[in-house]
XYZ file of C-alpha atoms in Angstrom:
584
model
C 28.001 6.995 2.527
C 27.908 8.491 -1.074
C 28.817 11.641 -1.971
C 26.415 14.453 -0.540
C 24.988 16.203 -3.639
C 26.052 20.004 -3.486
C 23.416 21.811 -1.244
C 21.097 24.735 -3.260
C 20.051 25.595 0.224
C 22.952 25.441 3.204
C 21.712 23.338 6.161
C 21.475 26.174 8.588
C 19.466 28.675 6.428
C 17.348 25.744 5.718
C 16.314 24.482 8.971
C 15.712 28.310 9.566
C 12.744 28.656 7.097
C 11.884 25.187 8.195
C 11.136 26.608 11.898
C 10.144 29.939 10.367
C 6.874 27.571 8.683
C 6.260 25.937 11.644
C 8.270 27.024 14.905
C 11.552 25.689 16.440
C 10.353 22.997 18.905
C 8.780 22.051 15.774
C 11.849 21.118 14.174
C 13.952 18.076 15.694
C 17.815 17.742 15.072
C 18.674 15.859 18.316
C 19.462 12.488 17.188
C 17.236 11.488 20.509
C 14.348 13.919 19.827
C 14.284 12.690 16.214
C 14.598 8.496 17.925
C 11.123 7.242 17.688
C 10.422 9.045 14.008
C 13.709 7.820 11.352
C 13.370 4.090 13.274
C 10.355 1.935 12.413
C 8.532 0.060 13.709
C 9.937 -3.577 12.632
C 12.510 -2.485 10.625
C 14.456 0.537 8.805
C 16.733 3.602 10.422
C 18.996 6.676 9.115
C 19.957 9.210 9.616
C 17.817 13.456 8.964
C 18.748 16.370 8.860
C 15.393 17.503 10.458
C 12.380 15.703 11.909
C 9.231 18.581 10.941
C 6.374 18.578 12.669
C 3.909 21.244 11.006
C -0.097 21.651 12.393
C -1.404 22.275 9.179
C -1.826 21.384 5.483
C -0.698 25.370 4.796
C 2.157 24.249 7.036
C 3.081 21.360 5.312
C 2.708 22.837 1.636
C 5.576 25.276 3.163
C 7.983 22.428 4.480
C 8.099 20.760 1.851
C 8.543 23.902 -0.869
C 11.545 24.596 1.550
C 12.607 21.083 1.190
C 12.468 20.681 -2.178
C 13.586 24.058 -3.224
C 16.526 23.308 -1.264
C 17.539 20.055 -3.599
C 16.468 18.058 -0.496
C 15.090 14.253 0.085
C 11.646 13.527 0.905
C 9.632 11.563 3.152
C 6.335 11.584 4.378
C 5.316 10.094 7.666
C 1.990 9.331 10.182
C 2.111 7.211 12.494
C 5.198 5.395 11.848
C 4.192 2.015 11.797
C 4.402 0.593 8.675
C 5.810 -3.415 8.447
C 9.030 -3.207 5.594
C 10.657 0.136 6.624
C 8.675 2.229 4.289
C 7.971 5.427 6.147
C 11.952 5.905 7.804
C 15.141 6.315 5.976
C 17.462 2.646 5.341
C 20.678 3.439 6.201
C 22.722 6.517 5.581
C 24.123 6.150 1.625
C 22.021 8.671 -0.041
C 23.158 11.843 -2.046
C 21.097 13.704 -0.653
C 20.332 14.736 3.544
C 16.645 13.612 4.128
C 13.920 15.816 5.772
C 11.710 13.575 7.345
C 8.122 15.116 7.986
C 5.624 14.395 10.229
C 1.456 15.076 9.659
C 0.206 13.612 13.402
C -0.301 16.895 14.085
C -2.625 17.714 11.010
C -5.902 15.805 12.243
C -8.774 16.099 11.720
C -11.784 13.707 9.583
C -14.603 15.789 7.523
C -18.016 13.601 7.459
C -19.824 14.667 4.373
C -22.916 13.088 2.434
C -24.795 12.713 5.762
C -21.785 9.523 6.410
C -21.584 7.847 2.985
C -17.820 9.288 2.902
C -15.453 11.090 4.744
C -12.360 13.422 3.931
C -9.715 12.504 6.437
C -6.538 14.889 6.344
C -2.930 13.555 6.961
C -3.085 13.025 10.804
C -6.295 11.346 10.337
C -5.452 7.455 12.307
C -7.863 4.900 11.207
C -8.903 4.964 15.309
C -10.205 8.373 15.336
C -11.957 7.838 12.281
C -13.979 4.988 13.972
C -14.957 6.865 16.639
C -16.478 9.363 14.311
C -18.290 7.459 12.084
C -19.489 4.983 15.375
C -22.994 7.498 16.252
C -23.840 7.391 12.522
C -23.424 3.111 12.514
C -21.276 3.067 10.363
C -17.603 2.074 9.761
C -13.977 3.025 7.301
C -12.759 0.853 5.790
C -10.508 -0.513 8.074
C -11.453 -1.749 12.130
C -8.466 -2.174 14.504
C -6.007 -4.391 13.076
C -3.469 -1.383 11.948
C -5.891 1.008 14.217
C -4.951 -0.931 17.193
C -1.369 0.970 17.312
C -2.616 4.357 16.077
C -2.340 3.359 12.282
C -2.730 6.930 9.835
C -5.662 6.841 7.933
C -4.144 8.205 4.670
C -0.556 5.583 5.365
C -3.079 2.723 4.366
C -3.511 4.497 0.693
C -0.556 5.240 0.820
C -0.005 1.115 0.645
C -3.548 -0.277 -0.614
C -3.154 -1.757 3.166
C -5.886 -3.400 4.905
C -8.162 -6.736 3.236
C -9.435 -8.078 6.806
C -12.493 -7.229 5.717
C -13.845 -9.398 2.686
C -16.136 -7.206 1.541
C -14.017 -4.303 1.237
C -10.605 -5.037 -0.044
C -7.820 -3.578 0.155
C -7.765 0.841 1.095
C -7.836 1.956 -2.509
C -9.080 5.397 -3.315
C -8.630 7.709 -6.776
C -10.165 10.533 -4.597
C -6.878 12.881 -3.257
C -5.406 16.243 -3.059
C -1.394 16.176 -3.449
C 1.153 17.823 -4.499
C 3.920 16.192 -6.671
C 7.367 17.192 -7.905
C 7.294 17.863 -11.983
C 10.112 16.919 -14.932
C 11.099 20.529 -14.285
C 11.589 20.160 -10.353
C 9.421 22.500 -9.326
C 6.389 21.979 -7.041
C 2.683 21.466 -8.180
C -0.845 20.987 -5.699
C -3.174 18.928 -7.706
C -6.730 18.637 -6.316
C -8.850 15.539 -7.551
C -10.569 15.129 -4.061
C -13.778 16.223 -6.501
C -14.632 19.308 -4.686
C -14.320 22.715 -5.092
C -11.540 24.826 -3.005
C -10.131 28.108 -4.221
C -7.502 28.224 -6.710
C -4.231 28.457 -5.158
C -2.158 26.110 -3.039
C -2.851 28.843 -0.529
C -6.419 28.967 -0.826
C -7.352 25.239 -1.131
C -5.622 23.966 1.628
C -6.728 26.634 4.361
C -10.431 26.196 3.172
C -9.735 22.500 3.466
C -8.320 22.716 6.239
C -11.595 25.181 8.570
C -13.612 22.156 6.204
C -15.298 26.137 4.340
C -17.190 24.530 1.686
C -20.657 23.223 1.453
C -22.291 20.237 -0.890
C -22.761 21.947 -3.981
C -18.711 22.298 -3.766
C -18.354 18.676 -3.672
C -19.161 16.399 -6.592
C -20.461 13.183 -6.689
C -18.197 11.890 -9.995
C -18.635 8.261 -10.755
C -15.933 8.243 -12.622
C -13.700 7.731 -9.809
C -13.619 5.359 -7.109
C -13.313 6.315 -3.428
C -13.330 2.389 -2.472
C -12.219 -1.007 -4.412
C -15.724 -1.486 -6.811
C -14.210 -4.832 -8.100
C -12.889 -6.730 -5.187
C -16.153 -8.211 -4.334
C -16.523 -9.969 -7.574
C -12.480 -10.869 -7.192
C -12.729 -12.774 -4.344
C -15.441 -15.269 -4.900
C -13.747 -16.255 -7.832
C -12.345 -19.137 -6.151
C -10.562 -20.876 -9.552
C -8.809 -18.371 -10.979
C -5.451 -18.606 -10.955
C -4.384 -15.911 -9.235
C -3.784 -13.795 -5.575
C -7.050 -11.498 -5.562
C -4.694 -8.710 -4.316
C -1.369 -8.211 -4.303
C 0.671 -4.849 -3.722
C 1.945 -4.695 -7.559
C -1.589 -5.314 -8.812
C -1.430 -2.409 -11.186
C -5.556 -2.307 -11.016
C -5.052 -1.174 -7.624
C -2.461 1.518 -8.751
C -3.638 4.975 -8.473
C -2.474 7.752 -7.901
C -2.152 8.784 -3.921
C -2.582 4.638 -4.238
C 0.591 2.398 -3.624
C 2.431 5.580 -4.052
C 4.677 4.287 -0.923
C 5.181 8.066 -0.357
C 6.502 8.979 -3.948
C 3.604 11.881 -3.515
C 3.126 14.769 -0.380
C -0.665 13.942 0.602
C -2.387 16.299 1.648
C -6.276 14.545 1.654
C -8.240 11.370 0.337
C -11.751 11.361 0.485
C -13.650 7.132 0.821
C -16.359 5.923 0.853
C -18.135 4.266 4.590
C -19.655 1.426 5.275
C -23.303 0.535 7.809
C -21.844 -1.365 10.825
C -23.819 -4.605 10.789
C -25.019 -6.992 13.406
C -22.967 -10.182 13.352
C -21.737 -13.327 14.826
C -18.732 -15.376 15.078
C -18.154 -18.640 14.317
C -14.492 -20.261 15.793
C -13.375 -23.378 13.874
C -11.367 -25.294 14.368
C -9.194 -28.415 12.529
C -5.914 -30.490 12.203
C -6.959 -31.700 8.033
C -6.501 -27.988 5.868
C -9.223 -29.664 3.429
C -11.691 -28.493 5.878
C -10.473 -25.137 5.725
C -10.341 -24.929 2.013
C -13.586 -26.439 2.390
C -15.145 -23.637 4.509
C -13.584 -20.884 1.692
C -14.959 -21.937 -1.145
C -18.611 -22.226 -0.079
C -18.704 -19.320 1.907
C -17.223 -17.249 -1.048
C -19.089 -18.737 -3.403
C -23.131 -20.123 -1.845
C -23.737 -17.273 1.050
C -25.656 -14.609 -0.746
C -23.848 -12.660 0.391
C -19.942 -12.412 1.553
C -18.169 -12.520 5.098
C -17.498 -9.403 6.672
C -14.132 -11.546 7.442
C -12.274 -14.445 7.677
C -9.007 -14.289 10.083
C -6.608 -17.574 10.046
C -4.369 -19.065 13.279
C -1.719 -21.320 13.097
C -1.667 -23.382 16.522
C 1.995 -21.837 17.192
C 0.802 -18.478 16.451
C -1.749 -18.617 18.340
C 1.384 -20.194 21.427
C 3.345 -17.134 20.790
C 0.291 -14.711 20.010
C -0.647 -15.591 23.430
C 2.241 -15.232 26.002
C 3.913 -12.292 24.170
C 1.018 -10.055 22.130
C -0.972 -10.701 26.169
C 0.143 -7.028 26.275
C -1.210 -5.310 24.152
C -4.430 -7.728 24.067
C -4.552 -6.560 27.158
C -3.665 -2.404 27.173
C -6.845 -2.143 23.699
C -8.905 -4.996 25.808
C -9.810 -2.546 28.858
C -8.867 1.209 27.402
C -9.015 0.383 23.402
C -7.077 1.628 20.654
C -6.943 5.149 21.696
C -4.782 4.605 24.189
C -2.028 2.222 21.891
C 0.093 5.088 20.307
C 0.921 7.117 22.964
C 1.931 3.425 24.895
C 3.974 2.876 21.833
C 5.406 5.905 21.886
C 6.640 6.157 25.734
C 8.067 2.672 24.748
C 10.228 4.446 21.757
C 11.089 6.842 24.650
C 12.389 4.451 26.894
C 13.746 2.129 24.603
C 15.942 5.191 23.015
C 16.771 6.304 26.136
C 18.943 3.182 27.509
C 20.160 2.999 24.033
C 21.920 5.282 24.677
C 24.321 3.182 27.730
C 23.824 0.028 24.878
C 20.965 -1.505 26.410
C 18.643 -2.408 24.077
C 15.002 -3.839 24.144
C 14.611 -3.424 28.018
C 10.715 -2.667 28.580
C 10.170 -5.597 26.546
C 11.635 -7.771 28.725
C 10.333 -5.932 32.015
C 7.090 -6.279 30.308
C 7.463 -9.678 29.348
C 8.746 -10.566 33.284
C 5.245 -8.815 34.360
C 2.861 -10.444 32.497
C 4.556 -13.911 32.628
C 2.371 -13.742 35.802
C -0.320 -12.938 34.789
C -2.841 -16.579 33.896
C -4.471 -16.301 30.063
C -6.285 -14.002 29.174
C -8.090 -15.930 26.778
C -11.535 -17.580 26.653
C -11.375 -21.277 27.890
C -12.919 -22.705 24.365
C -10.404 -21.253 22.531
C -8.205 -22.653 24.297
C -9.727 -26.025 23.963
C -9.628 -26.178 20.351
C -6.291 -25.075 20.827
C -5.351 -28.184 22.834
C -6.777 -30.366 20.141
C -5.995 -28.519 16.726
C -3.330 -27.097 14.776
C -5.829 -24.709 12.257
C -7.537 -21.972 13.663
C -11.035 -19.867 11.487
C -11.733 -17.162 12.754
C -15.599 -16.226 10.881
C -17.645 -13.728 10.849
C -20.414 -13.392 8.393
C -23.397 -10.997 8.754
C -26.560 -11.435 10.860
C -28.793 -12.290 7.606
C -26.071 -14.830 6.371
C -25.795 -16.460 9.798
C -28.423 -19.792 9.849
C -27.053 -20.290 6.596
C -22.980 -20.313 7.875
C -24.501 -23.130 10.750
C -26.093 -25.000 8.568
C -23.442 -25.459 6.123
C -20.893 -26.011 9.299
C -23.469 -28.207 11.220
C -23.057 -30.529 7.704
C -19.733 -30.487 7.213
C -18.313 -31.479 10.442
C -20.765 -33.444 11.266
C -19.086 -37.343 12.283
C -15.720 -35.225 11.011
C -12.346 -37.042 13.160
C -10.803 -34.199 12.083
C -12.535 -30.551 13.052
C -15.042 -29.520 14.829
C -16.719 -25.662 14.582
C -18.692 -23.607 18.194
C -20.274 -20.737 17.764
C -18.653 -17.869 19.667
C -20.514 -15.123 22.174
C -19.857 -11.556 21.963
C -17.291 -11.520 24.106
C -16.102 -14.174 22.989
C -15.782 -13.251 19.608
C -14.548 -9.678 20.453
C -11.433 -11.445 22.110
C -11.366 -14.187 18.875
C -10.328 -11.055 16.796
C -8.371 -9.183 19.192
C -5.618 -12.272 20.368
C -5.428 -13.016 16.202
C -4.454 -9.010 15.915
C -1.727 -8.993 18.720
C -0.069 -12.148 17.047
C 1.144 -9.145 14.659
C 3.802 -7.743 17.044
C 4.310 -10.608 18.785
C 7.213 -12.298 16.981
C 8.715 -8.825 17.935
C 8.506 -9.215 21.356
C 9.504 -12.877 21.525
C 13.114 -11.565 19.395
C 13.671 -8.529 21.628
C 13.007 -10.594 24.629
C 15.484 -14.530 22.880
C 18.427 -11.893 21.665
C 20.832 -14.877 22.485
C 19.021 -17.765 20.697
C 17.053 -15.350 17.208
C 19.303 -13.795 15.009
C 16.382 -11.002 13.263
C 12.547 -11.745 12.019
C 11.515 -12.412 8.111
C 8.527 -11.322 8.254
C 6.551 -11.722 4.512
C 2.943 -11.312 3.776
C 2.015 -13.404 0.182
C -0.861 -12.985 -1.535
C -1.610 -17.305 -2.666
C -3.771 -17.423 -5.927
C -7.135 -18.259 -5.046
C -7.452 -22.167 -6.824
C -4.738 -22.673 -4.611
C -5.856 -25.709 -2.591
C -2.271 -26.129 -0.631
C -1.728 -23.382 1.095
C 0.065 -24.371 4.308
C 3.631 -23.916 3.409
C 6.395 -27.303 3.332
C 9.636 -26.594 3.395
C 13.325 -28.055 2.651
C 14.532 -30.030 5.788
C 17.363 -27.026 4.543
C 15.925 -23.870 5.365
C 13.383 -24.867 8.033
C 16.952 -26.283 10.613
C 17.092 -22.420 10.446
C 14.325 -21.251 12.016
C 13.071 -20.939 16.022
C 9.659 -21.020 15.345
C 7.507 -20.146 11.997
C 4.111 -17.939 12.690
C 1.497 -18.398 9.760
C -1.713 -16.284 10.054
C -4.057 -13.641 8.042
C -6.547 -13.607 6.194
C -7.443 -15.979 4.958
C -10.742 -15.930 1.916
C -8.036 -13.281 0.560
C -5.607 -15.842 1.052
C -3.081 -13.713 2.224
C -1.018 -15.062 5.379
C 1.630 -13.986 7.839
C 4.490 -15.389 7.781
C 7.071 -14.619 10.896
C 10.216 -16.823 10.466
C 11.773 -15.933 13.830
C 15.697 -16.630 12.107
C 17.825 -19.257 14.971
C 20.695 -16.874 16.414
C 24.087 -16.672 13.561
C 21.571 -17.441 10.011
C 22.222 -13.998 7.641
C 18.021 -13.105 7.910
C 18.606 -11.094 5.123
C 19.679 -15.069 2.998
C 17.066 -16.680 4.281
C 14.662 -14.159 3.044
C 15.631 -14.618 -0.716
C 15.669 -18.697 0.028
C 12.456 -18.424 0.704
C 11.629 -15.351 -2.307
C 12.604 -18.335 -4.237
C 10.118 -21.128 -2.701
C 7.200 -17.987 -3.368
C 8.241 -17.389 -7.185
C 8.223 -21.804 -7.311
C 4.498 -21.582 -6.013
C 3.376 -18.734 -8.200
C 2.490 -16.224 -5.675
C 2.660 -12.451 -4.718
C 3.847 -10.735 -2.472
C 4.089 -8.247 -0.699
C 0.294 -8.562 -0.297
C -0.859 -5.339 1.883
C 2.246 -4.252 3.667
C 4.522 -3.443 0.564
C 7.553 -2.775 -0.422
C 9.405 -0.890 1.766
C 13.157 -1.501 1.896
C 12.548 -4.679 2.524
C 11.219 -6.903 -0.725
C 11.839 -5.554 -4.579
C 9.583 -3.317 -6.193
C 8.768 -5.492 -9.507
C 8.937 -3.489 -13.312
C 4.857 -2.214 -12.730
C 5.496 -0.761 -9.726
C 9.343 0.162 -10.134
C 7.539 2.132 -13.030
C 5.068 3.638 -11.069
C 6.620 5.147 -9.055
C 8.867 6.987 -11.084
C 6.191 8.288 -13.084
C 4.529 9.812 -9.977
C 8.219 11.284 -8.998
C 10.158 11.598 -11.967
C 12.390 13.523 -9.800
C 12.845 10.668 -7.677
C 12.644 13.507 -3.992
C 10.026 12.124 -2.258
C 10.762 8.499 -0.738
C 13.767 7.647 -2.707
C 14.871 3.958 -2.370
C 11.355 2.260 -1.553
C 11.514 -1.369 -3.122
C 15.419 -1.252 -3.627
C 14.592 1.545 -6.534
C 17.847 3.899 -7.178
C 18.310 5.759 -3.590
C 19.407 8.784 -6.702
C 18.471 12.224 -7.998
C 16.391 11.288 -10.539
C 16.823 8.015 -10.888
C 20.555 7.930 -11.923
C 23.092 5.224 -11.609
C 20.861 2.431 -10.171
C 19.777 -0.090 -13.178
C 21.049 -2.237 -15.085
C 18.022 -1.757 -17.564
C 15.803 1.840 -18.372
C 13.121 2.704 -15.922
C 14.250 2.171 -13.146
C 14.222 -1.480 -12.737
C 15.667 -3.004 -9.423
C 19.474 -4.206 -10.224
C 18.743 -7.877 -10.559
C 15.453 -8.176 -11.196
C 13.969 -10.422 -14.300
C 10.581 -10.307 -15.270
């Protein structure tokens, strides 16, 4: 651990201030109590001075004030569902102690404009937002996917995440209420929410918490967007030689959007979308060109964009069917609302057994039980799995379903390489649920097969929109170091999730760097939607954005392999905070 900065306020005095702000029961310092907050969902872990759980926006403000004034690092966290470790510490080599603020107690979804928009507080989850909008016949930016594991709305905005829904693109807004640390170290509250709430932080935060405002207080400023207005046009441009979206795209970095924890968010204002009747088509092929033809046709020829298009490779299908079965069944039987509690219970049980040197106990027990159960997937899906290597799930609104049928009939007429069927409601629901259950299957595989698996290298990759060679071909010397490769993703925008299960004894970090070189040669962008966390190197535009937001490097230092030091010191081989070794 690097030498700590001399604290402005002692540890004991700061803990006293934090307890006065939120109550002693909500300031956690014991290692066991803090484990599920300081250990990432997939990667990342490190020590903290305390985990603080405020219940109101004003409490959150007081906690941030105290931590900043005391010269400590602040890491903001909501559901801790990120896949790149971006909302937890990463190791112990920080120059200051860390106060981790978990915001899940600050729930709240405020519907405005008759449901056309919402204001979400820090603890609002995608699942809760979806429930709030359902009676209005509307949907949030993202449905299922991240909401399965209780991801927060604000976390999605911070990471420009999402994108499964083709018409909506990555999570984005220019309307937010946040705190930032200025050049001189002072804390400033910035109200760019577009709602008049008063002048002082205390008044603004209290009124917002209570929903104490009227329609006349809300500005509808066309200069500031509450969703990405450019994405539909970008994704239709299938001949462009660049990706449709990726985390370091400067055009989608704006204050809270893409901030990755370099600000302290209190609320965001977002557009909602009409929920439409839809039809799901299940397509299989042994020829990647078939799926390319489907993608290009449906993006360019339909009068309205498809709603979603999800790709699954056969290996990912198989691993997901076996090792994602419990996630599938939990959501299928009880809905997404139960999943966060199940993950929290699993974390507590794992933490208990890890004290005795036993790792992955719950994974092994759950897997042993689910292995006894029959397949949970519809019969026609299983038939398509046996016939075809590549699978594509396409959801379209009913007003474009007939045009989609006509194209698929025409394209696959007499085909020896592929086929399709139109799903009934149950098949369509289960097909998409299977796709999202795959996302956590590699983690389960690793825990169950520790003797054969070193670790997982998980990449999310944005390919060029005109790239027809989207099926990855790995060199033999790379292939031999893998147990399995899982390919799945958002096919219409050419964003792929690539999980490599690495053989025992192979260095995962070295493997990841080899994969980066291959992706660079393909002119791909990465990460595409999970953000850099502590796994990826932040490219100059993104690192510069972080430094602009947080000039003292108080919030979430070290993100994207940037400096962990106060004031961005001693990190870089060039001015501006770029990571060591990065070349443009």
